[in-house]
């Protein structure tokens, strides 16, 4: 089912005391929209965050996981480990993972398979770089990222997938894709799904936009018919700003 979702990706910010403080601030905010609210603290804060929000309308999600079941992967975290601390959703394929940790489509396909096999919902991220957009290659890049990591799946798998279009040039730069650019790409993504899986999968897919979403621009971006919410970085680190975005629907 298509939903409105606003998810805060805290990235490598907030140690435990700061995470506790931000969660306390978040719990004081009022939600006036129908959006599902998610926060993605770093691994070390997940258990605390889950416990602290157990009775609130906030889902705690993970920023990453490994594709293996368990074993000799020093420094990595498995799907079972996430589930054991109450996590049911994981972000995969963020451009920072792709750029700094060499996560390619083949690795991401394995991560997606592992997450789904453990009944984790996946927020799958992708997006073009500035050079791709300047060369008018952005649709081809996004299409290949989606196809290579997801198109081996059956249609039924897509009920546990949320897509997040995050143009790399708009992440942390203050430069947002215009609402029209976001809408055009989201429409293209839905069409790509429709061509492969048909109307039902395409219509039901929740597609988030990420990249310098702020209280000042969220309403206009979310007003576009194929934009179902946002994946928020910097603005998710202040409770008032984050809820201004949540309430922009
Ligand atoms: P910013 O909102 O800081 O641009 O980050 C977006 C992002 O990468 C969310 O995953």
PDB file of C-alpha atoms and ligand atoms in Angstrom:
ATOM      1  CA  UNK A   1       0.000   0.000   0.000  1.00  0.00           C
ATOM      2  CA  UNK A   2       1.259   3.441  -0.920  1.00  0.00           C
ATOM      3  CA  UNK A   3       1.971   5.550   2.152  1.00  0.00           C
ATOM      4  CA  UNK A   4       3.375   8.891   3.144  1.00  0.00           C
ATOM      5  CA  UNK A   5       6.644   8.440   4.986  1.00  0.00           C
ATOM      6  CA  UNK A   6       9.102  10.913   6.445  1.00  0.00           C
ATOM      7  CA  UNK A   7      12.315   9.216   7.583  1.00  0.00           C
ATOM      8  CA  UNK A   8      15.208  10.935   9.325  1.00  0.00           C
ATOM      9  CA  UNK A   9      18.615   9.548   8.408  1.00  0.00           C
ATOM     10  CA  UNK A  10      20.887  10.677  11.198  1.00  0.00           C
ATOM     11  CA  UNK A  11      23.983   9.335   9.414  1.00  0.00           C
ATOM     12  CA  UNK A  12      27.107   9.291  11.674  1.00  0.00           C
ATOM     13  CA  UNK A  13      25.756  11.932  14.031  1.00  0.00           C
ATOM     14  CA  UNK A  14      24.718  11.804  17.702  1.00  0.00           C
ATOM     15  CA  UNK A  15      26.383   9.703  20.376  1.00  0.00           C
ATOM     16  CA  UNK A  16      24.120   8.099  22.976  1.00  0.00           C
ATOM     17  CA  UNK A  17      23.478  11.206  25.142  1.00  0.00           C
ATOM     18  CA  UNK A  18      22.730  13.317  22.039  1.00  0.00           C
ATOM     19  CA  UNK A  19      20.504  10.591  20.656  1.00  0.00           C
ATOM     20  CA  UNK A  20      18.605  10.442  23.958  1.00  0.00           C
ATOM     21  CA  UNK A  21      18.180  14.216  23.923  1.00  0.00           C
ATOM     22  CA  UNK A  22      16.961  14.340  20.324  1.00  0.00           C
ATOM     23  CA  UNK A  23      14.479  11.534  20.935  1.00  0.00           C
ATOM     24  CA  UNK A  24      13.125  13.385  23.980  1.00  0.00           C
ATOM     25  CA  UNK A  25      12.678  16.471  21.794  1.00  0.00           C
ATOM     26  CA  UNK A  26      11.006  14.431  19.056  1.00  0.00           C
ATOM     27  CA  UNK A  27       8.544  12.983  21.563  1.00  0.00           C
ATOM     28  CA  UNK A  28       7.481  16.495  22.520  1.00  0.00           C
ATOM     29  CA  UNK A  29       6.472  17.345  18.935  1.00  0.00           C
ATOM     30  CA  UNK A  30       2.931  17.072  17.623  1.00  0.00           C
ATOM     31  CA  UNK A  31       2.136  15.212  14.446  1.00  0.00           C
ATOM     32  CA  UNK A  32      -0.692  16.714  12.417  1.00  0.00           C
ATOM     33  CA  UNK A  33      -0.164  14.766   9.187  1.00  0.00           C
ATOM     34  CA  UNK A  34      -0.802  11.164   8.213  1.00  0.00           C
ATOM     35  CA  UNK A  35       2.879  10.488   7.457  1.00  0.00           C
ATOM     36  CA  UNK A  36       4.648   7.524   9.005  1.00  0.00           C
ATOM     37  CA  UNK A  37       7.602   8.837  10.986  1.00  0.00           C
ATOM     38  CA  UNK A  38      10.914   6.982  11.078  1.00  0.00           C
ATOM     39  CA  UNK A  39      14.317   7.763  12.532  1.00  0.00           C
ATOM     40  CA  UNK A  40      17.576   6.023  11.656  1.00  0.00           C
ATOM     41  CA  UNK A  41      20.143   6.483  14.445  1.00  0.00           C
ATOM     42  CA  UNK A  42      23.552   4.840  14.250  1.00  0.00           C
ATOM     43  CA  UNK A  43      23.890   1.156  15.222  1.00  0.00           C
ATOM     44  CA  UNK A  44      25.095   1.823  18.772  1.00  0.00           C
ATOM     45  CA  UNK A  45      21.955   3.821  19.562  1.00  0.00           C
ATOM     46  CA  UNK A  46      19.338   1.537  18.020  1.00  0.00           C
ATOM     47  CA  UNK A  47      18.400  -0.415  21.115  1.00  0.00           C
ATOM     48  CA  UNK A  48      18.032   2.674  23.256  1.00  0.00           C
ATOM     49  CA  UNK A  49      16.075   4.431  20.516  1.00  0.00           C
ATOM     50  CA  UNK A  50      13.746   1.463  20.098  1.00  0.00           C
ATOM     51  CA  UNK A  51      13.088   1.279  23.842  1.00  0.00           C
ATOM     52  CA  UNK A  52      12.617   5.038  24.139  1.00  0.00           C
ATOM     53  CA  UNK A  53      10.026   5.204  21.339  1.00  0.00           C
ATOM     54  CA  UNK A  54       8.253   1.912  22.043  1.00  0.00           C
ATOM     55  CA  UNK A  55       4.975   3.682  22.843  1.00  0.00           C
ATOM     56  CA  UNK A  56       5.306   6.507  20.343  1.00  0.00           C
ATOM     57  CA  UNK A  57       4.340   6.950  16.737  1.00  0.00           C
ATOM     58  CA  UNK A  58       7.979   6.740  15.620  1.00  0.00           C
ATOM     59  CA  UNK A  59       9.621   3.723  13.987  1.00  0.00           C
ATOM     60  CA  UNK A  60      13.332   3.240  14.599  1.00  0.00           C
ATOM     61  CA  UNK A  61      15.123   1.930  11.526  1.00  0.00           C
ATOM     62  CA  UNK A  62      18.707   1.022  10.621  1.00  0.00           C
ATOM     63  CA  UNK A  63      21.029   2.793   8.184  1.00  0.00           C
ATOM     64  CA  UNK A  64      22.702  -0.338   6.780  1.00  0.00           C
ATOM     65  CA  UNK A  65      23.325  -4.060   7.302  1.00  0.00           C
ATOM     66  CA  UNK A  66      25.528  -6.834   5.923  1.00  0.00           C
ATOM     67  CA  UNK A  67      24.315  -9.423   3.417  1.00  0.00           C
ATOM     68  CA  UNK A  68      25.690 -12.462   5.246  1.00  0.00           C
ATOM     69  CA  UNK A  69      23.788 -14.464   7.824  1.00  0.00           C
ATOM     70  CA  UNK A  70      26.641 -14.239  10.368  1.00  0.00           C
ATOM     71  CA  UNK A  71      30.341 -15.058  10.592  1.00  0.00           C
ATOM     72  CA  UNK A  72      33.778 -13.567  10.056  1.00  0.00           C
ATOM     73  CA  UNK A  73      32.853 -10.046   8.927  1.00  0.00           C
ATOM     74  CA  UNK A  74      34.569  -7.848  11.483  1.00  0.00           C
ATOM     75  CA  UNK A  75      32.717  -4.641  12.144  1.00  0.00           C
ATOM     76  CA  UNK A  76      29.529  -5.621  10.348  1.00  0.00           C
ATOM     77  CA  UNK A  77      25.938  -6.008  11.565  1.00  0.00           C
ATOM     78  CA  UNK A  78      23.508  -8.694  10.399  1.00  0.00           C
ATOM     79  CA  UNK A  79      19.772  -8.693   9.751  1.00  0.00           C
ATOM     80  CA  UNK A  80      19.168 -10.940  12.777  1.00  0.00           C
ATOM     81  CA  UNK A  81      21.109  -8.519  14.976  1.00  0.00           C
ATOM     82  CA  UNK A  82      18.885  -5.662  13.834  1.00  0.00           C
ATOM     83  CA  UNK A  83      15.743  -7.695  14.406  1.00  0.00           C
ATOM     84  CA  UNK A  84      16.903  -8.665  17.878  1.00  0.00           C
ATOM     85  CA  UNK A  85      16.886  -4.988  18.921  1.00  0.00           C
ATOM     86  CA  UNK A  86      13.413  -4.329  17.521  1.00  0.00           C
ATOM     87  CA  UNK A  87      14.297  -3.094  14.040  1.00  0.00           C
ATOM     88  CA  UNK A  88      11.950  -3.944  11.149  1.00  0.00           C
ATOM     89  CA  UNK A  89      13.185  -1.580   8.440  1.00  0.00           C
ATOM     90  CA  UNK A  90      16.644  -0.962   6.981  1.00  0.00           C
ATOM     91  CA  UNK A  91      18.002   1.661   4.587  1.00  0.00           C
ATOM     92  CA  UNK A  92      20.117   0.082   1.823  1.00  0.00           C
ATOM     93  CA  UNK A  93      22.058   1.604  -1.048  1.00  0.00           C
ATOM     94  CA  UNK A  94      22.521   5.108   0.312  1.00  0.00           C
ATOM     95  CA  UNK A  95      24.840   7.064  -1.985  1.00  0.00           C
ATOM     96  CA  UNK A  96      27.324   7.523   0.866  1.00  0.00           C
ATOM     97  CA  UNK A  97      27.567   3.714   1.176  1.00  0.00           C
ATOM     98  CA  UNK A  98      28.000   3.441  -2.578  1.00  0.00           C
ATOM     99  CA  UNK A  99      30.621   6.206  -2.765  1.00  0.00           C
ATOM    100  CA  UNK A 100      32.715   5.634   0.381  1.00  0.00           C
ATOM    101  CA  UNK A 101      32.272   1.899   0.978  1.00  0.00           C
ATOM    102  CA  UNK A 102      32.208   0.611  -2.592  1.00  0.00           C
ATOM    103  CA  UNK A 103      28.715  -0.831  -2.392  1.00  0.00           C
ATOM    104  CA  UNK A 104      27.789  -1.696  -5.964  1.00  0.00           C
ATOM    105  CA  UNK A 105      24.595  -3.046  -7.476  1.00  0.00           C
ATOM    106  CA  UNK A 106      25.645  -6.686  -6.990  1.00  0.00           C
ATOM    107  CA  UNK A 107      26.365  -6.206  -3.274  1.00  0.00           C
ATOM    108  CA  UNK A 108      23.121  -4.283  -2.859  1.00  0.00           C
ATOM    109  CA  UNK A 109      21.120  -7.033  -4.568  1.00  0.00           C
ATOM    110  CA  UNK A 110      22.520  -9.466  -1.991  1.00  0.00           C
ATOM    111  CA  UNK A 111      21.697  -7.111   0.866  1.00  0.00           C
ATOM    112  CA  UNK A 112      18.148  -6.639  -0.407  1.00  0.00           C
ATOM    113  CA  UNK A 113      17.675 -10.423  -0.665  1.00  0.00           C
ATOM    114  CA  UNK A 114      18.974 -10.974   2.843  1.00  0.00           C
ATOM    115  CA  UNK A 115      16.832  -8.212   4.350  1.00  0.00           C
ATOM    116  CA  UNK A 116      13.663  -9.443   2.647  1.00  0.00           C
ATOM    117  CA  UNK A 117      14.368 -13.042   3.623  1.00  0.00           C
ATOM    118  CA  UNK A 118      14.391 -11.830   7.239  1.00  0.00           C
ATOM    119  CA  UNK A 119      11.120  -9.886   6.820  1.00  0.00           C
ATOM    120  CA  UNK A 120      12.859  -6.562   7.075  1.00  0.00           C
ATOM    121  CA  UNK A 121      11.315  -3.739   5.074  1.00  0.00           C
ATOM    122  CA  UNK A 122      13.888  -2.099   2.801  1.00  0.00           C
ATOM    123  CA  UNK A 123      14.196   1.585   1.995  1.00  0.00           C
ATOM    124  CA  UNK A 124      16.247   1.294  -1.173  1.00  0.00           C
ATOM    125  CA  UNK A 125      18.182   4.428  -2.155  1.00  0.00           C
ATOM    126  CA  UNK A 126      19.589   5.413  -5.508  1.00  0.00           C
ATOM    127  CA  UNK A 127      20.250   8.576  -7.495  1.00  0.00           C
ATOM    128  CA  UNK A 128      22.445  10.108 -10.120  1.00  0.00           C
ATOM    129  CA  UNK A 129      25.554  12.254  -9.732  1.00  0.00           C
ATOM    130  CA  UNK A 130      25.803  15.801 -11.031  1.00  0.00           C
ATOM    131  CA  UNK A 131      27.763  14.740 -14.123  1.00  0.00           C
ATOM    132  CA  UNK A 132      24.995  12.280 -15.036  1.00  0.00           C
ATOM    133  CA  UNK A 133      22.370  14.993 -14.838  1.00  0.00           C
ATOM    134  CA  UNK A 134      24.472  17.459 -16.812  1.00  0.00           C
ATOM    135  CA  UNK A 135      24.882  14.797 -19.508  1.00  0.00           C
ATOM    136  CA  UNK A 136      21.097  14.162 -19.428  1.00  0.00           C
ATOM    137  CA  UNK A 137      21.910  10.622 -18.345  1.00  0.00           C
ATOM    138  CA  UNK A 138      20.041  10.733 -15.040  1.00  0.00           C
ATOM    139  CA  UNK A 139      17.121   8.539 -16.041  1.00  0.00           C
ATOM    140  CA  UNK A 140      19.393   5.842 -17.497  1.00  0.00           C
ATOM    141  CA  UNK A 141      21.531   5.802 -14.335  1.00  0.00           C
ATOM    142  CA  UNK A 142      18.533   5.541 -12.014  1.00  0.00           C
ATOM    143  CA  UNK A 143      16.916   2.875 -14.187  1.00  0.00           C
ATOM    144  CA  UNK A 144      20.055   0.722 -14.090  1.00  0.00           C
ATOM    145  CA  UNK A 145      20.457   1.140 -10.321  1.00  0.00           C
ATOM    146  CA  UNK A 146      16.886  -0.053  -9.783  1.00  0.00           C
ATOM    147  CA  UNK A 147      17.024  -2.871 -12.309  1.00  0.00           C
ATOM    148  CA  UNK A 148      20.386  -4.246 -11.199  1.00  0.00           C
ATOM    149  CA  UNK A 149      19.523  -4.417  -7.513  1.00  0.00           C
ATOM    150  CA  UNK A 150      15.792  -5.165  -7.572  1.00  0.00           C
ATOM    151  CA  UNK A 151      14.505  -6.607 -10.842  1.00  0.00           C
ATOM    152  CA  UNK A 152      15.407 -10.197  -9.980  1.00  0.00           C
ATOM    153  CA  UNK A 153      12.636 -10.018  -7.348  1.00  0.00           C
ATOM    154  CA  UNK A 154       9.058 -11.272  -7.706  1.00  0.00           C
ATOM    155  CA  UNK A 155       6.285  -8.690  -7.751  1.00  0.00           C
ATOM    156  CA  UNK A 156       5.187  -9.810  -4.277  1.00  0.00           C
ATOM    157  CA  UNK A 157       8.534  -8.705  -2.791  1.00  0.00           C
ATOM    158  CA  UNK A 158       7.770  -5.073  -3.557  1.00  0.00           C
ATOM    159  CA  UNK A 159       5.239  -4.768  -0.772  1.00  0.00           C
ATOM    160  CA  UNK A 160       8.253  -4.706   1.567  1.00  0.00           C
ATOM    161  CA  UNK A 161      10.214  -2.153  -0.423  1.00  0.00           C
ATOM    162  CA  UNK A 162      10.142   1.622  -0.304  1.00  0.00           C
ATOM    163  CA  UNK A 163      12.169   3.515  -2.912  1.00  0.00           C
ATOM    164  CA  UNK A 164      14.140   6.662  -2.135  1.00  0.00           C
ATOM    165  CA  UNK A 165      15.371   8.850  -4.973  1.00  0.00           C
ATOM    166  CA  UNK A 166      18.312  10.867  -3.707  1.00  0.00           C
ATOM    167  CA  UNK A 167      20.194  12.799  -6.388  1.00  0.00           C
ATOM    168  CA  UNK A 168      23.784  12.857  -5.136  1.00  0.00           C
ATOM    169  CA  UNK A 169      24.218  16.514  -6.101  1.00  0.00           C
ATOM    170  CA  UNK A 170      21.382  17.510  -3.745  1.00  0.00           C
ATOM    171  CA  UNK A 171      22.575  15.645  -0.641  1.00  0.00           C
ATOM    172  CA  UNK A 172      23.964  17.904   2.067  1.00  0.00           C
ATOM    173  CA  UNK A 173      24.638  20.618  -0.483  1.00  0.00           C
ATOM    174  CA  UNK A 174      21.688  22.892   0.182  1.00  0.00           C
ATOM    175  CA  UNK A 175      20.824  22.485  -3.474  1.00  0.00           C
ATOM    176  CA  UNK A 176      17.450  20.751  -3.701  1.00  0.00           C
ATOM    177  CA  UNK A 177      16.058  19.194  -6.822  1.00  0.00           C
ATOM    178  CA  UNK A 178      13.184  21.405  -7.890  1.00  0.00           C
ATOM    179  CA  UNK A 179       9.741  19.966  -7.171  1.00  0.00           C
ATOM    180  CA  UNK A 180       9.379  19.473 -10.942  1.00  0.00           C
ATOM    181  CA  UNK A 181      12.686  17.599 -11.198  1.00  0.00           C
ATOM    182  CA  UNK A 182      11.640  15.357  -8.307  1.00  0.00           C
ATOM    183  CA  UNK A 183       8.206  14.757  -9.816  1.00  0.00           C
ATOM    184  CA  UNK A 184       9.642  13.977 -13.266  1.00  0.00           C
ATOM    185  CA  UNK A 185      12.041  11.421 -11.842  1.00  0.00           C
ATOM    186  CA  UNK A 186       9.464   9.842  -9.520  1.00  0.00           C
ATOM    187  CA  UNK A 187       7.075   9.490 -12.435  1.00  0.00           C
ATOM    188  CA  UNK A 188       9.849   7.868 -14.464  1.00  0.00           C
ATOM    189  CA  UNK A 189      10.590   5.468 -11.575  1.00  0.00           C
ATOM    190  CA  UNK A 190       6.916   4.489 -11.331  1.00  0.00           C
ATOM    191  CA  UNK A 191       6.825   3.919 -15.098  1.00  0.00           C
ATOM    192  CA  UNK A 192       9.953   1.743 -14.880  1.00  0.00           C
ATOM    193  CA  UNK A 193       8.201  -0.388 -12.261  1.00  0.00           C
ATOM    194  CA  UNK A 194       5.006  -0.494 -14.288  1.00  0.00           C
ATOM    195  CA  UNK A 195       6.817  -1.704 -17.420  1.00  0.00           C
ATOM    196  CA  UNK A 196       8.315  -4.629 -15.521  1.00  0.00           C
ATOM    197  CA  UNK A 197       5.692  -5.491 -12.893  1.00  0.00           C
ATOM    198  CA  UNK A 198       2.427  -3.851 -13.990  1.00  0.00           C
ATOM    199  CA  UNK A 199       0.083  -1.237 -12.570  1.00  0.00           C
ATOM    200  CA  UNK A 200      -0.444  -2.677  -9.110  1.00  0.00           C
ATOM    201  CA  UNK A 201       3.228  -2.669  -8.066  1.00  0.00           C
ATOM    202  CA  UNK A 202       3.763   0.769  -9.629  1.00  0.00           C
ATOM    203  CA  UNK A 203       0.676   2.349  -8.031  1.00  0.00           C
ATOM    204  CA  UNK A 204       1.350   0.853  -4.610  1.00  0.00           C
ATOM    205  CA  UNK A 205       5.022   1.845  -4.464  1.00  0.00           C
ATOM    206  CA  UNK A 206       5.992   4.501  -1.936  1.00  0.00           C
ATOM    207  CA  UNK A 207       8.693   6.706  -3.479  1.00  0.00           C
ATOM    208  CA  UNK A 208      10.553   9.139  -1.225  1.00  0.00           C
ATOM    209  CA  UNK A 209      12.658  12.102  -2.249  1.00  0.00           C
ATOM    210  CA  UNK A 210      15.902  12.905  -0.406  1.00  0.00           C
ATOM    211  CA  UNK A 211      18.347  15.765  -0.772  1.00  0.00           C
ATOM    212  CA  UNK A 212      18.302  19.033   1.192  1.00  0.00           C
ATOM    213  CA  UNK A 213      14.640  18.765   2.199  1.00  0.00           C
ATOM    214  CA  UNK A 214      13.874  21.467   4.759  1.00  0.00           C
ATOM    215  CA  UNK A 215      10.796  22.964   6.396  1.00  0.00           C
ATOM    216  CA  UNK A 216      10.876  25.730   3.778  1.00  0.00           C
ATOM    217  CA  UNK A 217      10.677  23.443   0.732  1.00  0.00           C
ATOM    218  CA  UNK A 218       8.992  20.253   2.001  1.00  0.00           C
ATOM    219  CA  UNK A 219       5.409  21.314   1.305  1.00  0.00           C
ATOM    220  CA  UNK A 220       6.028  22.048  -2.344  1.00  0.00           C
ATOM    221  CA  UNK A 221       8.027  18.861  -2.928  1.00  0.00           C
ATOM    222  CA  UNK A 222       5.439  16.700  -1.120  1.00  0.00           C
ATOM    223  CA  UNK A 223       2.609  18.288  -3.101  1.00  0.00           C
ATOM    224  CA  UNK A 224       3.791  16.490  -6.251  1.00  0.00           C
ATOM    225  CA  UNK A 225       1.630  13.476  -7.117  1.00  0.00           C
ATOM    226  CA  UNK A 226       4.440  10.915  -7.340  1.00  0.00           C
ATOM    227  CA  UNK A 227       6.369  12.122  -4.281  1.00  0.00           C
ATOM    228  CA  UNK A 228       5.203  10.142  -1.252  1.00  0.00           C
ATOM    229  CA  UNK A 229       7.542  11.538   1.356  1.00  0.00           C
ATOM    230  CA  UNK A 230      11.127  12.276   2.194  1.00  0.00           C
ATOM    231  CA  UNK A 231      14.391  10.875   3.445  1.00  0.00           C
ATOM    232  CA  UNK A 232      15.806  13.691   5.515  1.00  0.00           C
ATOM    233  CA  UNK A 233      19.447  14.191   6.527  1.00  0.00           C
ATOM    234  CA  UNK A 234      20.541  17.470   8.107  1.00  0.00           C
ATOM    235  CA  UNK A 235      17.058  18.743   8.944  1.00  0.00           C
ATOM    236  CA  UNK A 236      16.288  15.500  10.826  1.00  0.00           C
ATOM    237  CA  UNK A 237      18.790  16.457  13.525  1.00  0.00           C
ATOM    238  CA  UNK A 238      16.528  19.191  14.935  1.00  0.00           C
ATOM    239  CA  UNK A 239      13.183  17.996  16.279  1.00  0.00           C
ATOM    240  CA  UNK A 240      11.250  21.157  15.330  1.00  0.00           C
ATOM    241  CA  UNK A 241      12.569  21.125  11.768  1.00  0.00           C
ATOM    242  CA  UNK A 242      11.946  17.409  11.367  1.00  0.00           C
ATOM    243  CA  UNK A 243       8.329  17.683  12.520  1.00  0.00           C
ATOM    244  CA  UNK A 244       7.784  20.756  10.367  1.00  0.00           C
ATOM    245  CA  UNK A 245       8.674  18.442   7.474  1.00  0.00           C
ATOM    246  CA  UNK A 246       6.536  15.576   8.808  1.00  0.00           C
ATOM    247  CA  UNK A 247       3.615  18.008   9.049  1.00  0.00           C
ATOM    248  CA  UNK A 248       4.191  19.433   5.569  1.00  0.00           C
ATOM    249  CA  UNK A 249       1.748  16.887   4.133  1.00  0.00           C
TER     250      UNK A 249
HETATM  251  P1  LIG B   1      20.356  16.029   3.448  1.00  0.00           P
HETATM  252  O1  LIG B   1      18.893  16.185   3.813  1.00  0.00           O
HETATM  253  O2  LIG B   1      21.277  16.467   4.546  1.00  0.00           O
HETATM  254  O3  LIG B   1      20.663  16.624   2.126  1.00  0.00           O
HETATM  255  O4  LIG B   1      20.621  14.432   3.310  1.00  0.00           O
HETATM  256  C1  LIG B   1      19.759  13.679   2.540  1.00  0.00           C
HETATM  257  C2  LIG B   1      20.087  12.245   2.740  1.00  0.00           C
HETATM  258  O5  LIG B   1      21.145  11.781   2.355  1.00  0.00           O
HETATM  259  C3  LIG B   1      19.115  11.412   3.452  1.00  0.00           C
HETATM  260  O6  LIG B   1      19.450  10.063   3.372  1.00  0.00           O
END
